[in-house]
């Protein structure tokens, strides 16, 4: 199944659905368009609308400060030659949540950097979604301008689960997701998303390798579903 996403300047392809692994590919066709959408995404504060005043105030400053910093990064991207790691990782994160929304009917949550500023590297998962099965999906994004970094994203996601970094997000996710999803998380029912940039013309080979790596990882033992998302630019 292929979905043309003119609104975001992307094309989304459902690559495979095989047991507890689902995979899709995002092709960025209009970099300026997605840069604009990333800007709107990080500036969107609608996720705070239903919070009580105290909870909302606890997030407002962090969200505003982080969004302003990200917008400055997005404004400097005009073409593929001006891509950098900071923009690339956010592009992979938000681009993946967009694909999961359109193909697998997930609900995208604001990227973690907006509500959980990462003061040091590898603080935790980069993005999250909530699916129709009332499961929270924890996403790890890796970007490279030269390689296909699924070999970095998969073991890091596995390590984060072992270190219970998904459980450390609960204190925030309780404000962002439904009560049933939190109940499932408390019962160790959740999903994982492994997202990475693709820098090869042989997309099928890269996706097959990534899926096989997931099959051989601890993610298959710890999560209800693993989503593999490749992002081409």
mmCIF file of C-alpha atoms in Angstrom, residues 1 14 16 23 34-35 41 44 52 77-78 81 98 106 118-119 125 132 139 142 158 168 173 175 199 203 212 216 219:
data_model
loop_
_atom_site.group_PDB
_atom_site.id
_atom_site.type_symbol
_atom_site.label_atom_id
_atom_site.label_comp_id
_atom_site.label_asym_id
_atom_site.label_seq_id
_atom_site.Cartn_x
_atom_site.Cartn_y
_atom_site.Cartn_z
ATOM 1 C CA UNK A 1 0.000 0.000 0.000
ATOM 2 C CA UNK A 14 3.566 -0.080 3.849
ATOM 3 C CA UNK A 16 5.385 -5.417 5.321
ATOM 4 C CA UNK A 23 7.465 -1.932 8.559
ATOM 5 C CA UNK A 34 8.560 18.920 5.455
ATOM 6 C CA UNK A 35 10.734 21.590 7.093
ATOM 7 C CA UNK A 41 4.561 20.427 14.612
ATOM 8 C CA UNK A 44 1.747 23.163 18.142
ATOM 9 C CA UNK A 52 -4.996 21.316 34.417
ATOM 10 C CA UNK A 77 17.582 23.836 5.814
ATOM 11 C CA UNK A 78 16.992 24.706 2.183
ATOM 12 C CA UNK A 81 23.158 19.726 1.083
ATOM 13 C CA UNK A 98 3.428 10.818 10.395
ATOM 14 C CA UNK A 106 -1.473 5.642 15.328
ATOM 15 C CA UNK A 118 17.627 15.925 26.796
ATOM 16 C CA UNK A 119 20.379 17.546 28.821
ATOM 17 C CA UNK A 125 13.421 7.508 23.542
ATOM 18 C CA UNK A 132 -5.621 1.706 18.464
ATOM 19 C CA UNK A 139 10.507 5.316 19.203
ATOM 20 C CA UNK A 142 18.860 7.602 14.060
ATOM 21 C CA UNK A 158 16.963 -2.683 23.199
ATOM 22 C CA UNK A 168 10.865 6.556 33.231
ATOM 23 C CA UNK A 173 3.015 9.953 29.358
ATOM 24 C CA UNK A 175 -0.462 13.440 30.865
ATOM 25 C CA UNK A 199 21.111 6.340 2.211
ATOM 26 C CA UNK A 203 15.718 0.221 -0.112
ATOM 27 C CA UNK A 212 16.160 -9.494 10.345
ATOM 28 C CA UNK A 216 17.401 -11.408 16.373
ATOM 29 C CA UNK A 219 12.965 -6.336 21.271
#
